[in-house]
PDB file of C-alpha atoms in Angstrom:
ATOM      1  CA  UNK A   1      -2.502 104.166 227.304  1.00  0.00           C
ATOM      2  CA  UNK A   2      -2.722 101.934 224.719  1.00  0.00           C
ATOM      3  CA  UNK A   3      -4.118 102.241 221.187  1.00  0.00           C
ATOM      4  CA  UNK A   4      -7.012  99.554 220.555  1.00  0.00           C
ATOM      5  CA  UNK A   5      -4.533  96.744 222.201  1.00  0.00           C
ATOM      6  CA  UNK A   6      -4.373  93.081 221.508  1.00  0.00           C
ATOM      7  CA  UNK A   7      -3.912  90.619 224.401  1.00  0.00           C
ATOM      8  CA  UNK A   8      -2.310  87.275 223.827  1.00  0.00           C
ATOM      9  CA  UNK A   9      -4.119  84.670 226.263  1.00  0.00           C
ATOM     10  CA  UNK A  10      -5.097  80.707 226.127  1.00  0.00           C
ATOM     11  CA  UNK A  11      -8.708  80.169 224.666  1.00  0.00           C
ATOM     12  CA  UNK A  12     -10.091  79.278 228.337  1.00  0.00           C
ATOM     13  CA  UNK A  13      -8.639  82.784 229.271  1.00  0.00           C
ATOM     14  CA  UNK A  14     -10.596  84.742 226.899  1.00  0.00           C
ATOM     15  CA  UNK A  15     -13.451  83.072 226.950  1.00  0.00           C
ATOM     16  CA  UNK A  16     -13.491  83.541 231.158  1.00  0.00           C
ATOM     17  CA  UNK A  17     -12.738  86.870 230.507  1.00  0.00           C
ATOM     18  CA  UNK A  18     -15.998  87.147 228.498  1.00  0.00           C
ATOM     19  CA  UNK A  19     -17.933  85.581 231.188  1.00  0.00           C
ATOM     20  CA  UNK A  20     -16.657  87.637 233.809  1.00  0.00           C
ATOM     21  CA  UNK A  21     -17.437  91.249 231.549  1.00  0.00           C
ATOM     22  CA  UNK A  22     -21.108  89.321 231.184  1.00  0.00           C
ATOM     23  CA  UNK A  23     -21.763  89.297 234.797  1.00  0.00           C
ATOM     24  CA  UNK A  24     -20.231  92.597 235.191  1.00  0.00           C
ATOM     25  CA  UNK A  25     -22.753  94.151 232.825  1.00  0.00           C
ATOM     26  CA  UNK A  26     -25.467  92.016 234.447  1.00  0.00           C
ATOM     27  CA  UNK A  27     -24.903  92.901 237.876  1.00  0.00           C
ATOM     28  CA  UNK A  28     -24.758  96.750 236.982  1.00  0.00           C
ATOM     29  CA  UNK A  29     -28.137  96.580 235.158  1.00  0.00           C
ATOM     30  CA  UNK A  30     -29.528  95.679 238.429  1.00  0.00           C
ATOM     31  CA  UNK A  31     -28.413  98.891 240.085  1.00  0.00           C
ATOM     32  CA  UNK A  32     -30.721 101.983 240.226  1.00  0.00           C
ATOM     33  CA  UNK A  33     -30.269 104.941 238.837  1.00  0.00           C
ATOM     34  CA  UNK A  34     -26.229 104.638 239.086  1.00  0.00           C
ATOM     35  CA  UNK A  35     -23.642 107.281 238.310  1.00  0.00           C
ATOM     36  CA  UNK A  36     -21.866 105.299 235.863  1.00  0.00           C
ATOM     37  CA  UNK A  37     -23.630 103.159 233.281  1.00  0.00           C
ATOM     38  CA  UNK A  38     -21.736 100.564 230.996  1.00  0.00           C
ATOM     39  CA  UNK A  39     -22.419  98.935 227.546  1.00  0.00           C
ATOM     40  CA  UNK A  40     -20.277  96.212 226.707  1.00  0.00           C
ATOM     41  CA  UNK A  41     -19.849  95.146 223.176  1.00  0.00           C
ATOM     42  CA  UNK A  42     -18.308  91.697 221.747  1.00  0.00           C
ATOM     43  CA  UNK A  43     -17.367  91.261 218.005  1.00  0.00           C
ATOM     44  CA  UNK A  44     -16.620  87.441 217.653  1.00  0.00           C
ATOM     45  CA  UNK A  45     -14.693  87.142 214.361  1.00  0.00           C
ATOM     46  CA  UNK A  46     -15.413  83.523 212.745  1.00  0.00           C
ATOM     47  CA  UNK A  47     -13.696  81.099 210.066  1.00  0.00           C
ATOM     48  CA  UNK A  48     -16.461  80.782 207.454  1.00  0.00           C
ATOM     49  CA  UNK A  49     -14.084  77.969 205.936  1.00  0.00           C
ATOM     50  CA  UNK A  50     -13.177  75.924 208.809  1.00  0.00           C
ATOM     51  CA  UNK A  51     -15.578  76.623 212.338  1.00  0.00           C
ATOM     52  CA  UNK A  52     -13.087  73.848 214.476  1.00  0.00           C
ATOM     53  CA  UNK A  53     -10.792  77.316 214.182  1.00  0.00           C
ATOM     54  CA  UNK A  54     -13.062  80.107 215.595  1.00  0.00           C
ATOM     55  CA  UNK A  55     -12.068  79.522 219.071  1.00  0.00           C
ATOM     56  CA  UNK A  56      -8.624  80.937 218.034  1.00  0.00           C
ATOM     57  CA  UNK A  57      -9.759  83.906 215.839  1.00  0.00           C
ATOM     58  CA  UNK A  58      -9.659  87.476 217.572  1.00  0.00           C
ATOM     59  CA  UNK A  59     -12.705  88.816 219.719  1.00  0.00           C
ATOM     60  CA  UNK A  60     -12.867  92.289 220.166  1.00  0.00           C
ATOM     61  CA  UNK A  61     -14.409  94.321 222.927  1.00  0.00           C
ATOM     62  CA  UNK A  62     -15.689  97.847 223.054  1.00  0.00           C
ATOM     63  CA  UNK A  63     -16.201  99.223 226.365  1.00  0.00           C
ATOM     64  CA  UNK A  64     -18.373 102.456 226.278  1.00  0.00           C
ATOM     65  CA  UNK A  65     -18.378 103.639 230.145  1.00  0.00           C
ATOM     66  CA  UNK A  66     -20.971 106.317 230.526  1.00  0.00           C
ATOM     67  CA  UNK A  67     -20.447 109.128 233.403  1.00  0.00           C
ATOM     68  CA  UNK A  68     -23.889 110.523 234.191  1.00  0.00           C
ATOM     69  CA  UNK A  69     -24.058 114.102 235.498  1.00  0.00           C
ATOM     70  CA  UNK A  70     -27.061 115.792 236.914  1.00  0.00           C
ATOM     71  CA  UNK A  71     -26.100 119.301 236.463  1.00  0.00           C
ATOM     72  CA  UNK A  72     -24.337 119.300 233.152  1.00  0.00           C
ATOM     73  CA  UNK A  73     -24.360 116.904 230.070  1.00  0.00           C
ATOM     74  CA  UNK A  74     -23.910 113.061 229.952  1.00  0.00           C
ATOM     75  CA  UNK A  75     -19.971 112.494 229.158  1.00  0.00           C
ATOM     76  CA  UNK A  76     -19.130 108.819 227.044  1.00  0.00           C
ATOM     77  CA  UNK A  77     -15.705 107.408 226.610  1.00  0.00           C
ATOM     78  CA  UNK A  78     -14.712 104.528 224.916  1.00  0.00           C
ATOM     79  CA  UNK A  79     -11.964 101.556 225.216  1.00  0.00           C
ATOM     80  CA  UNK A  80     -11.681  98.893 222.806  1.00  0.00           C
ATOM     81  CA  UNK A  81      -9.114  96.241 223.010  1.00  0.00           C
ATOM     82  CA  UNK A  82      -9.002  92.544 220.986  1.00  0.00           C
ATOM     83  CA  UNK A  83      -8.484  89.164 223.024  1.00  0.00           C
ATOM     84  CA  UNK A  84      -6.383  87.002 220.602  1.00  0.00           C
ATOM     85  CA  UNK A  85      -6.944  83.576 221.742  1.00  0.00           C
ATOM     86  CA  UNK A  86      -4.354  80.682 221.268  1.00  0.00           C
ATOM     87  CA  UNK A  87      -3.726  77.209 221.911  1.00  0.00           C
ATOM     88  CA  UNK A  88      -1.624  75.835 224.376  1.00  0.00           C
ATOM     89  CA  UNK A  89       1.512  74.119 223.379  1.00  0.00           C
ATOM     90  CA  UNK A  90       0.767  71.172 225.878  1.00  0.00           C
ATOM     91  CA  UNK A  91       4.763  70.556 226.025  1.00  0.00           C
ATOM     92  CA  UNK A  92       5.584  73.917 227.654  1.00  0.00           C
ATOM     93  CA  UNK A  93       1.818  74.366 229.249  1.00  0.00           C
ATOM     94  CA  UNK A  94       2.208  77.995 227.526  1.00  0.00           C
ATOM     95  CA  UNK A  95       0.399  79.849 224.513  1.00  0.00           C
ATOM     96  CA  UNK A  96       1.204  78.927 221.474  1.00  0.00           C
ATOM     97  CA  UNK A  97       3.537  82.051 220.624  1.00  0.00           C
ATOM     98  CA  UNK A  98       3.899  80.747 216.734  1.00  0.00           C
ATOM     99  CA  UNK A  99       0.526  80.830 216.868  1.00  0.00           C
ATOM    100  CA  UNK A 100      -0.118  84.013 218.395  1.00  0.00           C
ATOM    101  CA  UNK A 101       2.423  85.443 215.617  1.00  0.00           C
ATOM    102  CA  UNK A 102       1.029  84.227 212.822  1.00  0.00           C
ATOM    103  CA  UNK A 103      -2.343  85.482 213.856  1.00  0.00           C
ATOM    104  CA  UNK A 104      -1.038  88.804 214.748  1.00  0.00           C
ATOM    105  CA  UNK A 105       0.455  89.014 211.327  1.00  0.00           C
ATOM    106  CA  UNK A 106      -2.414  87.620 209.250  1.00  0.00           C
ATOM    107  CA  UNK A 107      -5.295  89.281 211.284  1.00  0.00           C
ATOM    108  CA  UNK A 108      -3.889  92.682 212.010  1.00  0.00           C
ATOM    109  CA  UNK A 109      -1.198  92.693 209.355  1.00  0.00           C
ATOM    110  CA  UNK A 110       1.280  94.063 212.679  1.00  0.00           C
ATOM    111  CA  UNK A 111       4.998  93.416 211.391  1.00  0.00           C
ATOM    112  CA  UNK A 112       7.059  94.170 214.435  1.00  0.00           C
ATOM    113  CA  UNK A 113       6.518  93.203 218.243  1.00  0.00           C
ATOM    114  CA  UNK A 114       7.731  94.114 221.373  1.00  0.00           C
ATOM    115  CA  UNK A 115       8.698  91.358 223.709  1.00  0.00           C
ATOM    116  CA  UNK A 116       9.066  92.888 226.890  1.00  0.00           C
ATOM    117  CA  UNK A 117      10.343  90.197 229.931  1.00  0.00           C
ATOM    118  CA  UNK A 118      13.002  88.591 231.524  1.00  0.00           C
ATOM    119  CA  UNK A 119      15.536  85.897 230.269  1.00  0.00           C
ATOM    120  CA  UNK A 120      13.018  82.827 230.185  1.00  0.00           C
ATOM    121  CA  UNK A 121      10.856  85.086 228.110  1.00  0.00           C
ATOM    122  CA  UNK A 122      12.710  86.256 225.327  1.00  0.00           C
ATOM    123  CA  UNK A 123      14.653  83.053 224.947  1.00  0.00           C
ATOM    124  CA  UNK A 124      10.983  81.351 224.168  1.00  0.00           C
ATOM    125  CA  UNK A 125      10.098  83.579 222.289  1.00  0.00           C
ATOM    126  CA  UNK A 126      13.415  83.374 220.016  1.00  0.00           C
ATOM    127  CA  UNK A 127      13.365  79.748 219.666  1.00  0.00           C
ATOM    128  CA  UNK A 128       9.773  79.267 218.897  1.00  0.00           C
ATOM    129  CA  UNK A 129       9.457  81.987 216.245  1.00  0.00           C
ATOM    130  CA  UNK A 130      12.881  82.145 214.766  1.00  0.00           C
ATOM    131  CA  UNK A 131      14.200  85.375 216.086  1.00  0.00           C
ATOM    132  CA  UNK A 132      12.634  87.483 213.655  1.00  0.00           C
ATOM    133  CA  UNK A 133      14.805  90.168 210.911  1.00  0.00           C
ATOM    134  CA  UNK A 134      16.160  92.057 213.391  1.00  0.00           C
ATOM    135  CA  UNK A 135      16.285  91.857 217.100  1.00  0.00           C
ATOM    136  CA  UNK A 136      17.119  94.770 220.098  1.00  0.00           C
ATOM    137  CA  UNK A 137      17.807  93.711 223.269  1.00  0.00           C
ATOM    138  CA  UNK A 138      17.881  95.878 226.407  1.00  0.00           C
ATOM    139  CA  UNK A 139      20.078  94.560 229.220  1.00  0.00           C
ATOM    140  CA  UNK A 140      19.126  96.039 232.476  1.00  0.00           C
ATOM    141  CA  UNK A 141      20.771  95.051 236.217  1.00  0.00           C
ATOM    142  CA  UNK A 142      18.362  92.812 238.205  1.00  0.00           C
ATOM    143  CA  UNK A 143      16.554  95.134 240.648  1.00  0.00           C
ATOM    144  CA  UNK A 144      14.170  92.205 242.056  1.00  0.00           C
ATOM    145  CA  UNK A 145      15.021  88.801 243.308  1.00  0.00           C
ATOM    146  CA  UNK A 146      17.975  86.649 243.190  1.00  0.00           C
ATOM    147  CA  UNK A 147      20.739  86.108 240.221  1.00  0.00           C
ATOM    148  CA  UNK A 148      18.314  85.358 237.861  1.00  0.00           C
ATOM    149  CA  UNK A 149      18.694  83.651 234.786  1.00  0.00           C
ATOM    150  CA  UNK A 150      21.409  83.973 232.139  1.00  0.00           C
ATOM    151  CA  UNK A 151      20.621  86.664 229.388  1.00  0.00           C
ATOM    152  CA  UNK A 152      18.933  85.633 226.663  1.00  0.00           C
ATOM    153  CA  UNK A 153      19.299  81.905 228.027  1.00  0.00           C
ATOM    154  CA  UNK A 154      22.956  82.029 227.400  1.00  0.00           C
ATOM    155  CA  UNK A 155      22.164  82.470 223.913  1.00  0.00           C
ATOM    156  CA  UNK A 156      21.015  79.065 223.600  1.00  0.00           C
ATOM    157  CA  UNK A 157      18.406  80.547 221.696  1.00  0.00           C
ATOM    158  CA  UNK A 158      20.511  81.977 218.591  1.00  0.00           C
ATOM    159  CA  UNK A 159      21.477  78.481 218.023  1.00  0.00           C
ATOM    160  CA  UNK A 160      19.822  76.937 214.947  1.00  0.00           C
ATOM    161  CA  UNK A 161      18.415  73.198 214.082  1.00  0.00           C
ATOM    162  CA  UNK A 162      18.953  72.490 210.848  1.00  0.00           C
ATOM    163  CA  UNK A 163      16.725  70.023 209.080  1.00  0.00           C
ATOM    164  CA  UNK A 164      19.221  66.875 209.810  1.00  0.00           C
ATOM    165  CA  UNK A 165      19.296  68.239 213.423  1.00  0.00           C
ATOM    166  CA  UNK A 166      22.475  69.536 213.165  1.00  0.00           C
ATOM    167  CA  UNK A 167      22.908  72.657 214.945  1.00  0.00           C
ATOM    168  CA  UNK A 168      24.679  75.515 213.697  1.00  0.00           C
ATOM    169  CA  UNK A 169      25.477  78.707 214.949  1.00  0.00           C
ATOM    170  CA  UNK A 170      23.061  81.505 214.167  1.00  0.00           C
ATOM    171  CA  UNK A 171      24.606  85.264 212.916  1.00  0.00           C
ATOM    172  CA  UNK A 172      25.877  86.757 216.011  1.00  0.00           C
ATOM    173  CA  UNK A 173      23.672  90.098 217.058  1.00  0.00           C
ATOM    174  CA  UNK A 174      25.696  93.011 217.225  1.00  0.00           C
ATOM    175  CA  UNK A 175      25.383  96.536 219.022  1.00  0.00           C
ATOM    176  CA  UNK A 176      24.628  99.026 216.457  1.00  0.00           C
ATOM    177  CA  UNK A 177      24.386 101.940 218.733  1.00  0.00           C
ATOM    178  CA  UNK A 178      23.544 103.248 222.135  1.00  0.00           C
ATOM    179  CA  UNK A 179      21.282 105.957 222.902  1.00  0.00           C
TER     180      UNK A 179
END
């Protein structure tokens, strides 16, 4: 299970995901005496410089889920997780993944990611935020559907616009080792 994770998702997302935990915790309080009691909290981080950005700063959410037992003592766990919401790049009706990198950067100081998908994935991903310092790829057989797409786009995405839109070839990656 994840450590305190941080989910990517548009701004309607998160904020329907909000209203949904609200009538969650509303429709519990209604119960009677139930075996499992929940208190949802909501930290809404805000830009005390510029309020037209707050819908894209992170929200976090601590879930404290409550067994009650009547023969021994009360047990409490906890789950907290952060909603990081984005705009939507209205060309490619998808988050805004430069944005979602910047903020993971600049808000939670994380330095690496994970992109974990198929071909049309990863290939967004490396064209919209440059490909990063270093990049591992795992190439597995298709065990679902049809032939799929080409890897990595057929590394359309290492290709590079230069600022006369020239294209030029980006450094080829290379296998360092297998494990």
């Amino acid at each position: 299970r994840a450590n305190n994770p941080i989910i990517c998702c548009s701004n309607q997302a998160a904020f329907s995901f909000l209203d949904l935990m609200e009538l969650f915790q509303d429709k519990h309080l209604q119960q009677k005496r139930p075996k499992t009691s929940y208190k949802i909290v909501v930290y809404k981080k805000i830009d005390v410089n510029d309020h037209m950005e707050d819908a894209c700063m992170p929200i976090k959410i601590t879930v404290h889920v409550t067994r009650h037992n009547k023969k021994e003592e009360d047990v409490t766990e906890e789950v907290t997780f952060t909603l990081l919401p984005c705009p939507i790049d209205e060309g490619k009706n998808s988050v805004s993944l430069k944005h979602a990198m910047e903020q993971l950067c600049d808000q939670f100081e994380i330095r690496s990611v994970m992109v974990e998908g198929g071909a049309g994935i990863l290939s967004s991903f490396l064209n919209e935020c440059d490909g990063g310092d270093a990049i591992c790829v795992t190439v597995a057989p298709t065990v679902l559907g049809g032939l799929g797409l080409p890897s990595l786009g057929g590394f359309d995405a290492l290709m590079k616009k230069t600022d006369d839109d020239a294209i030029e070839e980006a450094p080829t990656p290379t296998l360092k080792s297998i494990e």
